[in-house]
Amino acid sequence: FLNFKNLNKLGIYHDYRENMYHEIEKLDLKQLTDFYNQEIKNLSYNTAIIGKKENLNREAISQFGELKELSLEEIFGY
């Protein structure tokens, strides 16, 4: 509701995502691949895995990047 009200303040009285959907429909595979390679592929992500250390397959996880184990103090601040 608040998003709708904010869009109304900008003079937008319809769901703007519909316009994006129709524009995306016009893309061919090359354009979509180029967009992915330029805008998404190089993004970095942080992932948190919470659980028992002995249940973690470190070899499987290492293929996704650096594994850093944090203490409870680092996570929760106490």
PDB file of C-alpha atoms in Angstrom:
ATOM      1  CA  PHE A   1       0.000   0.000   0.000  1.00  0.00           C
ATOM      2  CA  LEU A   2       2.769   2.423   0.934  1.00  0.00           C
ATOM      3  CA  ASN A   3       4.588   1.637  -2.313  1.00  0.00           C
ATOM      4  CA  PHE A   4       1.379   2.392  -4.245  1.00  0.00           C
ATOM      5  CA  LYS A   5       0.942   5.702  -2.396  1.00  0.00           C
ATOM      6  CA  ASN A   6       4.566   6.706  -3.075  1.00  0.00           C
ATOM      7  CA  LEU A   7       4.158   5.914  -6.764  1.00  0.00           C
ATOM      8  CA  ASN A   8       0.995   8.027  -6.840  1.00  0.00           C
ATOM      9  CA  LYS A   9       3.014  10.972  -5.503  1.00  0.00           C
ATOM     10  CA  LEU A  10       5.303  10.505  -8.520  1.00  0.00           C
ATOM     11  CA  GLY A  11       2.323  10.522 -10.872  1.00  0.00           C
ATOM     12  CA  ILE A  12       2.368   6.762 -11.508  1.00  0.00           C
ATOM     13  CA  TYR A  13      -1.098   5.226 -11.144  1.00  0.00           C
ATOM     14  CA  HIS A  14      -0.450   1.726 -12.463  1.00  0.00           C
ATOM     15  CA  ASP A  15       1.831  -1.197 -11.630  1.00  0.00           C
ATOM     16  CA  TYR A  16       5.132  -0.136 -13.233  1.00  0.00           C
ATOM     17  CA  ARG A  17       6.357  -3.762 -13.120  1.00  0.00           C
ATOM     18  CA  GLU A  18       3.949  -4.549 -15.952  1.00  0.00           C
ATOM     19  CA  ASN A  19       5.928  -2.225 -18.233  1.00  0.00           C
ATOM     20  CA  MET A  20       9.196  -3.940 -17.257  1.00  0.00           C
ATOM     21  CA  TYR A  21       7.678  -7.358 -17.909  1.00  0.00           C
ATOM     22  CA  HIS A  22       6.616  -6.375 -21.431  1.00  0.00           C
ATOM     23  CA  GLU A  23      10.062  -4.919 -22.170  1.00  0.00           C
ATOM     24  CA  ILE A  24      11.769  -8.079 -20.918  1.00  0.00           C
ATOM     25  CA  GLU A  25       9.533 -10.188 -23.167  1.00  0.00           C
ATOM     26  CA  LYS A  26      11.094  -8.423 -26.178  1.00  0.00           C
ATOM     27  CA  LEU A  27      14.648  -9.461 -25.268  1.00  0.00           C
ATOM     28  CA  ASP A  28      16.335 -12.231 -27.187  1.00  0.00           C
ATOM     29  CA  LEU A  29      18.763 -14.691 -25.625  1.00  0.00           C
ATOM     30  CA  LYS A  30      21.868 -12.701 -26.665  1.00  0.00           C
ATOM     31  CA  GLN A  31      20.555  -9.503 -25.055  1.00  0.00           C
ATOM     32  CA  LEU A  32      19.621 -11.382 -21.900  1.00  0.00           C
ATOM     33  CA  THR A  33      23.047 -13.074 -21.765  1.00  0.00           C
ATOM     34  CA  ASP A  34      24.823  -9.738 -22.304  1.00  0.00           C
ATOM     35  CA  PHE A  35      22.793  -8.139 -19.512  1.00  0.00           C
ATOM     36  CA  TYR A  36      23.618 -11.012 -17.170  1.00  0.00           C
ATOM     37  CA  ASN A  37      27.339 -10.848 -17.969  1.00  0.00           C
ATOM     38  CA  GLN A  38      27.520  -7.062 -17.525  1.00  0.00           C
ATOM     39  CA  GLU A  39      25.227  -6.503 -14.548  1.00  0.00           C
ATOM     40  CA  ILE A  40      24.867  -9.690 -12.511  1.00  0.00           C
ATOM     41  CA  LYS A  41      27.716 -12.141 -13.087  1.00  0.00           C
ATOM     42  CA  ASN A  42      30.397 -10.157 -11.264  1.00  0.00           C
ATOM     43  CA  LEU A  43      28.347  -9.441  -8.134  1.00  0.00           C
ATOM     44  CA  SER A  44      29.719 -10.863  -4.889  1.00  0.00           C
ATOM     45  CA  TYR A  45      27.518 -12.390  -2.239  1.00  0.00           C
ATOM     46  CA  ASN A  46      27.996 -13.231   1.405  1.00  0.00           C
ATOM     47  CA  THR A  47      26.275 -16.352   2.630  1.00  0.00           C
ATOM     48  CA  ALA A  48      25.834 -17.365   6.241  1.00  0.00           C
ATOM     49  CA  ILE A  49      25.749 -21.021   7.193  1.00  0.00           C
ATOM     50  CA  ILE A  50      24.624 -21.671  10.743  1.00  0.00           C
ATOM     51  CA  GLY A  51      24.894 -25.057  12.376  1.00  0.00           C
ATOM     52  CA  LYS A  52      27.218 -27.590  13.908  1.00  0.00           C
ATOM     53  CA  LYS A  53      30.767 -27.457  12.558  1.00  0.00           C
ATOM     54  CA  GLU A  54      31.010 -31.235  12.474  1.00  0.00           C
ATOM     55  CA  ASN A  55      28.003 -31.442  10.120  1.00  0.00           C
ATOM     56  CA  LEU A  56      29.555 -29.074   7.563  1.00  0.00           C
ATOM     57  CA  ASN A  57      31.124 -30.563   4.437  1.00  0.00           C
ATOM     58  CA  ARG A  58      33.995 -28.079   4.126  1.00  0.00           C
ATOM     59  CA  GLU A  59      35.168 -29.560   0.836  1.00  0.00           C
ATOM     60  CA  ALA A  60      31.789 -28.978  -0.792  1.00  0.00           C
ATOM     61  CA  ILE A  61      31.523 -25.446   0.621  1.00  0.00           C
ATOM     62  CA  SER A  62      35.046 -24.441  -0.460  1.00  0.00           C
ATOM     63  CA  GLN A  63      34.037 -24.461  -4.130  1.00  0.00           C
ATOM     64  CA  PHE A  64      31.910 -21.362  -3.477  1.00  0.00           C
ATOM     65  CA  GLY A  65      34.798 -19.249  -2.191  1.00  0.00           C
ATOM     66  CA  GLU A  66      36.519 -18.346   1.039  1.00  0.00           C
ATOM     67  CA  LEU A  67      35.128 -19.859   4.221  1.00  0.00           C
ATOM     68  CA  LYS A  68      35.449 -17.716   7.332  1.00  0.00           C
ATOM     69  CA  GLU A  69      34.335 -18.994  10.706  1.00  0.00           C
ATOM     70  CA  LEU A  70      32.979 -16.295  13.024  1.00  0.00           C
ATOM     71  CA  SER A  71      32.736 -16.336  16.803  1.00  0.00           C
ATOM     72  CA  LEU A  72      29.479 -15.696  18.626  1.00  0.00           C
ATOM     73  CA  GLU A  73      30.881 -12.329  19.698  1.00  0.00           C
ATOM     74  CA  GLU A  74      31.552 -11.348  16.072  1.00  0.00           C
ATOM     75  CA  ILE A  75      28.016 -12.335  15.095  1.00  0.00           C
ATOM     76  CA  PHE A  76      25.996 -11.068  18.045  1.00  0.00           C
ATOM     77  CA  GLY A  77      28.344  -8.475  19.554  1.00  0.00           C
ATOM     78  CA  TYR A  78      28.542  -9.986  23.044  1.00  0.00           C
TER      79      TYR A  78
END
